[in-house]
Amino acid sequence: QLQASGGGSVQAGGSLRLSCTASGLTLSSYVVGWFRRAPGKERQFVADIGWSGELSYADSVKGRFIISKDAYEDTVDLQMNALSPADTAVYYCAVSYGRGGDSPSSYKYWGPGTQVTVSS
């Protein structure tokens, strides 16, 4: 099971740090991705990190978001800076047994999501 935490409400320009934890599997052994779903929109890729540390970001978050893994704690974190109302969404972490990437269908396990709300 996956669990995303760290969501909340913040004003535009603020920061939040999300964390993905897992039970029953070791996150550091897989590609872990972050996705988000805004109200009325499709699930959108945010970022992923490979088992060897390779990173990928959506253009909309490049330069603002940082994905990282903590091998000791076995978490995958998403540091979100310079947040704007357009970042408001439910954020999900997911595990891929393959190469990950920006397609939700590439991911096998999903957490229940954490709400991020950015006010102007």
Short mmCIF file of C-alpha atoms in Angstrom, two decimals:
data_model
loop_
_atom_site.label_atom_id
_atom_site.label_comp_id
_atom_site.label_asym_id
_atom_site.label_seq_id
_atom_site.Cartn_x
_atom_site.Cartn_y
_atom_site.Cartn_z
CA GLN A 1 0.00 0.00 0.00
CA LEU A 2 1.09 3.52 -0.76
CA GLN A 3 0.36 6.60 1.26
CA ALA A 4 0.85 10.20 0.22
CA SER A 5 1.04 12.80 2.96
CA GLY A 6 1.93 16.42 3.44
CA GLY A 7 -0.88 18.09 1.59
CA GLY A 8 -2.64 21.16 2.88
CA SER A 9 -3.60 24.72 2.13
CA VAL A 10 -1.08 27.39 1.26
CA GLN A 11 -1.07 30.82 -0.30
CA ALA A 12 0.32 31.45 -3.76
CA GLY A 13 4.09 31.57 -3.70
CA GLY A 14 4.29 29.21 -0.78
CA SER A 15 5.76 25.73 -0.49
CA LEU A 16 4.67 22.28 0.56
CA ARG A 17 6.50 19.01 0.81
CA LEU A 18 4.70 15.79 0.01
CA SER A 19 5.94 12.40 1.07
CA CYS A 20 5.14 8.97 -0.30
CA THR A 21 5.56 5.93 1.91
CA ALA A 22 4.83 2.30 1.30
CA SER A 23 4.15 -0.89 3.12
CA GLY A 24 4.88 -4.24 1.57
CA LEU A 25 7.38 -2.96 -0.95
CA THR A 26 10.59 -0.99 -1.05
CA LEU A 27 10.12 2.28 -2.91
CA SER A 28 13.80 2.68 -3.69
CA SER A 29 13.62 -0.43 -5.88
CA TYR A 30 11.04 0.99 -8.27
CA VAL A 31 10.18 3.97 -10.40
CA VAL A 32 7.96 6.18 -8.27
CA GLY A 33 5.85 8.86 -9.81
CA TRP A 34 3.75 11.75 -8.62
CA PHE A 35 0.54 12.65 -10.42
CA ARG A 36 -2.19 15.12 -9.72
CA ARG A 37 -5.84 15.54 -10.58
CA ALA A 38 -7.47 18.92 -10.51
CA PRO A 39 -11.26 19.17 -10.32
CA GLY A 40 -12.81 18.32 -13.66
CA LYS A 41 -9.49 17.41 -15.25
CA GLU A 42 -7.62 14.27 -16.18
CA ARG A 43 -4.89 12.85 -14.01
CA GLN A 44 -1.68 14.67 -14.89
CA PHE A 45 1.92 13.56 -14.60
CA VAL A 46 4.03 15.68 -12.27
CA ALA A 47 7.38 13.95 -11.81
CA ASP A 48 9.02 10.58 -11.41
CA ILE A 49 12.25 9.19 -10.07
CA GLY A 50 13.87 5.99 -11.22
CA TRP A 51 15.37 3.29 -9.09
CA SER A 52 18.84 4.60 -9.95
CA GLY A 53 17.85 8.22 -9.35
CA GLU A 54 17.01 9.47 -12.84
CA LEU A 55 14.47 12.29 -12.75
CA SER A 56 11.68 13.47 -15.00
CA TYR A 57 9.36 16.45 -14.61
CA ALA A 58 6.31 17.84 -16.33
CA ASP A 59 7.06 21.13 -18.03
CA SER A 60 4.53 22.87 -15.82
CA VAL A 61 6.52 22.14 -12.66
CA LYS A 62 10.12 22.25 -13.88
CA GLY A 63 12.20 24.61 -11.82
CA ARG A 64 9.61 24.70 -9.03
CA PHE A 65 9.16 21.09 -7.91
CA ILE A 66 11.87 18.69 -6.81
CA ILE A 67 11.39 14.96 -6.51
CA SER A 68 13.79 13.02 -4.35
CA LYS A 69 14.12 9.75 -2.55
CA ASP A 70 15.33 9.00 0.94
CA ALA A 71 16.79 5.52 0.84
CA TYR A 72 17.14 5.35 4.59
CA GLU A 73 13.53 6.27 5.33
CA ASP A 74 12.35 4.67 2.06
CA THR A 75 10.26 7.62 1.07
CA VAL A 76 9.87 9.57 -2.15
CA ASP A 77 9.28 13.24 -1.54
CA LEU A 78 8.00 16.05 -3.70
CA GLN A 79 9.16 19.50 -2.68
CA MET A 80 6.80 22.02 -4.23
CA ASN A 81 7.89 25.64 -4.36
CA ALA A 82 6.41 28.80 -5.85
CA LEU A 83 2.97 27.26 -5.76
CA SER A 84 0.15 28.83 -7.70
CA PRO A 85 -3.61 28.23 -7.74
CA ALA A 86 -3.06 26.16 -10.90
CA ASP A 87 -1.28 23.60 -8.72
CA THR A 88 -4.42 22.94 -6.71
CA ALA A 89 -5.22 19.25 -7.03
CA VAL A 90 -5.22 15.91 -5.33
CA TYR A 91 -1.69 14.57 -5.52
CA TYR A 92 -1.02 10.85 -5.85
CA CYS A 93 2.11 8.78 -5.66
CA ALA A 94 2.37 5.63 -7.69
CA VAL A 95 4.78 2.77 -8.29
CA SER A 96 5.77 1.42 -11.69
CA TYR A 97 7.27 -2.00 -12.25
CA GLY A 98 8.51 -0.76 -15.60
CA ARG A 99 10.02 2.50 -16.77
CA GLY A 100 7.42 4.79 -15.30
CA GLY A 101 7.01 7.92 -17.35
CA ASP A 102 4.07 10.24 -17.83
CA SER A 103 1.33 7.71 -18.51
CA PRO A 104 -0.78 6.62 -15.55
CA SER A 105 -1.21 3.22 -17.17
CA SER A 106 2.49 2.55 -16.61
CA TYR A 107 1.98 2.51 -12.87
CA LYS A 108 0.69 -0.49 -10.98
CA TYR A 109 0.10 0.73 -7.44
CA TRP A 110 -1.47 3.99 -6.35
CA GLY A 111 -1.95 5.69 -3.05
CA PRO A 112 -5.22 7.42 -2.07
CA GLY A 113 -3.91 10.93 -2.66
CA THR A 114 -3.45 14.07 -0.62
CA GLN A 115 -5.18 17.39 -1.25
CA VAL A 116 -3.14 20.48 -2.10
CA THR A 117 -4.99 23.77 -2.20
CA VAL A 118 -3.29 26.99 -3.24
CA SER A 119 -5.14 30.24 -2.72
CA SER A 120 -4.41 33.48 -4.51
#
